[in-house]
Coordinates of C-alpha atoms in Angstrom, one line a residue:
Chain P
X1 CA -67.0 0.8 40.3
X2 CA -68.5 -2.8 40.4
X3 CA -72.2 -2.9 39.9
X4 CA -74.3 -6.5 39.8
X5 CA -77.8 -6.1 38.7
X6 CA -80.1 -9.4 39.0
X7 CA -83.5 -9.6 37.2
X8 CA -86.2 -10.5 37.5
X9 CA -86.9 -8.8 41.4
X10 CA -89.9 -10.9 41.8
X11 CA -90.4 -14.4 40.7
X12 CA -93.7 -16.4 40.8
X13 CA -93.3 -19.8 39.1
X14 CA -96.2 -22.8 39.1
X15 CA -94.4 -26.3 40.2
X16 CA -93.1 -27.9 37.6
X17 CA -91.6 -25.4 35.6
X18 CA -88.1 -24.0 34.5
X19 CA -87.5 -20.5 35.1
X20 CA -83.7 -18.8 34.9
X21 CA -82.5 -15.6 36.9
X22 CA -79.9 -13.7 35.4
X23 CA -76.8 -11.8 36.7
X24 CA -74.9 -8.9 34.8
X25 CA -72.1 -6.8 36.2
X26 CA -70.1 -4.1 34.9
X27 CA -66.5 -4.0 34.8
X28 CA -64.2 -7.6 34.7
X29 CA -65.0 -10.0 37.7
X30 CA -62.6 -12.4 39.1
X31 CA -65.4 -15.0 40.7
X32 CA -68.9 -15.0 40.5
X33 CA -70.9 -16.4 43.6
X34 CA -74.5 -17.4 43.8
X35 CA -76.2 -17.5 47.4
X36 CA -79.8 -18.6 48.9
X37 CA -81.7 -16.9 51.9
X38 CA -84.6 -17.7 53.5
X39 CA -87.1 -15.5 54.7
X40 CA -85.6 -14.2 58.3
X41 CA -82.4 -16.3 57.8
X42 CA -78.9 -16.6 56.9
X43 CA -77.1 -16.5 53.6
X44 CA -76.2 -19.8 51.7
X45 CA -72.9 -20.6 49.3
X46 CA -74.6 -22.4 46.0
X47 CA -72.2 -22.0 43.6
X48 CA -68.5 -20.5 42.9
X49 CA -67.6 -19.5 39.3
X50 CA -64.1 -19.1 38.6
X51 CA -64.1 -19.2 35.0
X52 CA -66.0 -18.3 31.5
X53 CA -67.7 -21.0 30.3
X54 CA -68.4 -22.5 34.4
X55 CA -71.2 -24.6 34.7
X56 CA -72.5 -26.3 37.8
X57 CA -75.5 -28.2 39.4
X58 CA -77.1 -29.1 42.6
X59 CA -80.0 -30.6 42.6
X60 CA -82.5 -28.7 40.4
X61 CA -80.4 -25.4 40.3
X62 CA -77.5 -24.9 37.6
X63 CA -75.6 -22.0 37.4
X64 CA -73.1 -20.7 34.5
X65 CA -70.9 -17.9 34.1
X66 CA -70.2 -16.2 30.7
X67 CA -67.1 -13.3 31.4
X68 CA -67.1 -12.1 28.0
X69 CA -71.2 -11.5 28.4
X70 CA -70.5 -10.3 32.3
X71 CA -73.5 -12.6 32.6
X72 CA -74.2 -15.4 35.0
X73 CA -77.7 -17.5 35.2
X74 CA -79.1 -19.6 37.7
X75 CA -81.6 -22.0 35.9
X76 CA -84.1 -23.4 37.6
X77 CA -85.5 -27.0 36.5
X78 CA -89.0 -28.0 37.4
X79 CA -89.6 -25.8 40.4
X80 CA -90.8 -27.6 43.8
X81 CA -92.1 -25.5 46.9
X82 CA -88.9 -25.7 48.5
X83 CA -87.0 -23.7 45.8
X84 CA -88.7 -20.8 47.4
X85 CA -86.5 -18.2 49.1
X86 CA -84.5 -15.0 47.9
X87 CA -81.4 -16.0 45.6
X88 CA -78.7 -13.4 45.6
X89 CA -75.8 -13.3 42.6
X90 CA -72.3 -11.6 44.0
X91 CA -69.1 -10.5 41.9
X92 CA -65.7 -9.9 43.0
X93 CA -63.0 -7.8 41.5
X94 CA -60.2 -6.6 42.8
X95 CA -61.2 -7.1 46.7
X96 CA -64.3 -5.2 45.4
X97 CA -67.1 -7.5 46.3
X98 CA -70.6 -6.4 45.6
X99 CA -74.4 -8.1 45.4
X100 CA -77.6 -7.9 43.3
X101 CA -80.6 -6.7 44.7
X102 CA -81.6 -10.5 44.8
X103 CA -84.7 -12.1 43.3
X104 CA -87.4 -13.5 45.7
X105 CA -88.5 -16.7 44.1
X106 CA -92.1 -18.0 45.1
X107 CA -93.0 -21.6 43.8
X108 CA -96.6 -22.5 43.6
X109 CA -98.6 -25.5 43.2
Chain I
X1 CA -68.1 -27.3 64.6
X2 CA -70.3 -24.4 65.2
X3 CA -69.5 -21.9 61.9
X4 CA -70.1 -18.1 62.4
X5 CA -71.6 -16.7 65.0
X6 CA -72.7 -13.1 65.7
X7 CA -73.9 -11.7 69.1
X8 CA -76.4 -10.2 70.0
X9 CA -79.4 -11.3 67.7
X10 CA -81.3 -8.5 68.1
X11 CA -80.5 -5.0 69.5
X12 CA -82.5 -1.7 70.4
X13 CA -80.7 1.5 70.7
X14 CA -81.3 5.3 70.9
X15 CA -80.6 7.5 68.6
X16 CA -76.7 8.5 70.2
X17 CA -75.9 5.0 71.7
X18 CA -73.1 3.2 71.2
X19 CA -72.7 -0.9 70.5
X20 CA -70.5 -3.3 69.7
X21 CA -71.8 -6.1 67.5
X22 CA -69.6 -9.5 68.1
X23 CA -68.7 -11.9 65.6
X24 CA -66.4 -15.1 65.5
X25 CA -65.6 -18.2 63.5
X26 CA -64.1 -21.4 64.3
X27 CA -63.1 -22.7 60.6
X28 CA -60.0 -21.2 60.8
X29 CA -60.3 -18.7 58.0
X30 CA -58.4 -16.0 57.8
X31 CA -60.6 -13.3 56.2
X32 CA -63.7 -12.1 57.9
X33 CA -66.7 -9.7 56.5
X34 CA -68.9 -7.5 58.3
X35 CA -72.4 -6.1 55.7
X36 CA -75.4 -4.8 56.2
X37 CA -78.6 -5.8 54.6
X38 CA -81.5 -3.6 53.6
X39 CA -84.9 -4.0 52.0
X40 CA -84.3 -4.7 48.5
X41 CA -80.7 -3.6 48.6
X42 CA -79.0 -6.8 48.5
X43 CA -75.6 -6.8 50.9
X44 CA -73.2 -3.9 51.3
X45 CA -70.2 -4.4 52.1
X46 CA -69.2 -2.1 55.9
X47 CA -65.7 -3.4 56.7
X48 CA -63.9 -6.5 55.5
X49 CA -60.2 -8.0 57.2
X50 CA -58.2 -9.9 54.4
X51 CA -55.9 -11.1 57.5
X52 CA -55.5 -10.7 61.2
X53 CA -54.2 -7.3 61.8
X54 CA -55.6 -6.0 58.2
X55 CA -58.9 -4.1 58.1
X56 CA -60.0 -1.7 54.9
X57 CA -63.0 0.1 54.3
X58 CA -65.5 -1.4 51.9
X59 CA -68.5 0.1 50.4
X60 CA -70.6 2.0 53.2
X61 CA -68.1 2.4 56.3
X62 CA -69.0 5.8 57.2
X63 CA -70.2 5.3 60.9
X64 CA -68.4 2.5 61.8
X65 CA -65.2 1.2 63.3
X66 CA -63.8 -2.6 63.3
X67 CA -61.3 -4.5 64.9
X68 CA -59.9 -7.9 64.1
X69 CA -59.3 -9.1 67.3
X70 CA -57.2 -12.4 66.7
X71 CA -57.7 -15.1 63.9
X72 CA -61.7 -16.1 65.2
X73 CA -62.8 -12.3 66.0
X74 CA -64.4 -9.7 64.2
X75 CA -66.6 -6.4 65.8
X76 CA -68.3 -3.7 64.3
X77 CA -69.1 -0.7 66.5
X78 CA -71.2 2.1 66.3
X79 CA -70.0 5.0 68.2
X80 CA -73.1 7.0 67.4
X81 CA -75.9 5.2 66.7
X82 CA -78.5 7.0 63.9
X83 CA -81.4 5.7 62.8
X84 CA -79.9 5.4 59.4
X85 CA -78.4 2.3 60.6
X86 CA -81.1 0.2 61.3
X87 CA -80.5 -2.9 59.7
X88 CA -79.6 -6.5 60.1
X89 CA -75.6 -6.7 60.1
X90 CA -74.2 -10.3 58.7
X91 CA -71.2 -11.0 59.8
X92 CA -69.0 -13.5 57.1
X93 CA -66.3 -15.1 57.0
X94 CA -63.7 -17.0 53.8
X95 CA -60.7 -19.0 53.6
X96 CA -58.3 -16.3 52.5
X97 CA -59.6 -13.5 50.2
X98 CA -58.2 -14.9 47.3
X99 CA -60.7 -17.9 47.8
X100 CA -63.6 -15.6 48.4
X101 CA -66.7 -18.2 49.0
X102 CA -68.3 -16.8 52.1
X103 CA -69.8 -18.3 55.6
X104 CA -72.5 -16.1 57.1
X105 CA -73.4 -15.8 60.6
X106 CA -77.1 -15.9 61.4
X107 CA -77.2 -12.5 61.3
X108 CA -78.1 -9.1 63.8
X109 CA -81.3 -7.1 63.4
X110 CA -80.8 -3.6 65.1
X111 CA -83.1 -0.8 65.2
X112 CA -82.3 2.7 66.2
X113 CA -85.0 4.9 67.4

């Protein structure tokens, strides 16, 4: 069975600084899907990795996939307020799709 | 263009009531999603519908019943409403599920007393 654990649960970061949340599952994952939600809101796509070695950026958020580590981060480049919100990692295998617990990021100034 | 939408927003029931919570999509995608979300839990996965006409069971279906109407449509029912199920219910949708990036709809919050 597919299980995703995130860490940290809790973030508090100052502005400014970098921070990374981390993603491990446990058996072979086909894609590897990082999302943002907002307190009382929707989920949002922010990345899709397909592959080991996957890197992508938006903005001040990069995430990368390692499938021989079963490990994705999201990194997190000098933090601004409007980072803050709950950012969920999600794995797929075999029509098996499963979420983290989520880490709720708070950015201060 | 409006994306994925789920009705009703927000839903009381009695412990024993039945509901049907709506969900459609106008991207044309063929798979759809229904999950429910709980306090640090993360998303589970109720129901999902590869294509129209499929529907399988995903992690926690115990309690509910789907049907994929046509290509835009997607409900969840509760036959028997327990408090148990109180939770906000996201409703999703993805190109096929091959291509698995997902579109959420705002999302329901029900409570069961």
């Amino acid at each position: 069975e597919l299980k995703v654990e995130q860490n940290p649960l809790f973030l508090s970061m100052q502005e400014g600084k970098n921070y990374t949340i981390y993603c491990n599952y446990s058996t072979t994952s086909d894609r590897l899907y990082w999302y943002r939600q907002d307190p009382g809101k929707s989920l949002e796509s922010l990345f899709v990795l397909l592959s080991n070695g996957a890197v992508k950026q938006e903005g001040r958020l990069m995430a990368s996939l390692d499938t021989k580590a079963r490990l994705s981060t999201l990194h997190i480049t000098a933090a601004v307020h409007d980072l803050s919100a709950t950012y969920f990692c999600a794995a797929d295998s075999y029509n098996d799709m499963r979420f983290g617990a989520g880490t709720r990021l708070t950015v201060k100034p | 263009n409006a994306g994925v939408t789920q009705t009703p927003k927000f839903q009381v029931l009695k412990t024993g009531q039945s509901m049907t919570l709506q969900c459609a999509q106008d991207m044309n995608h063929n798979s759809m999603y229904w999950y429910r979300q709980d306090p640090g839990m993360g998303l589970r996965l109720i129901y999902y519908s590869a294509s129209e006409g499929t529907t399988d069971k995903g992690e926690v279906p115990n309690g509910y019943n789907v049907s994929r109407l046509n290509k835009r449509e997607f409900s969840l029912r509760l036959e028997s409403a327990a408090p148990s199920q109180t939770s906000v219910y996201f409703c999703a949708s993805s190109v096929t599920w091959t291509d698995n990036e997902q579109f959420f709809g705002p999302g329901t919050r029900l409570t069961v007393l």
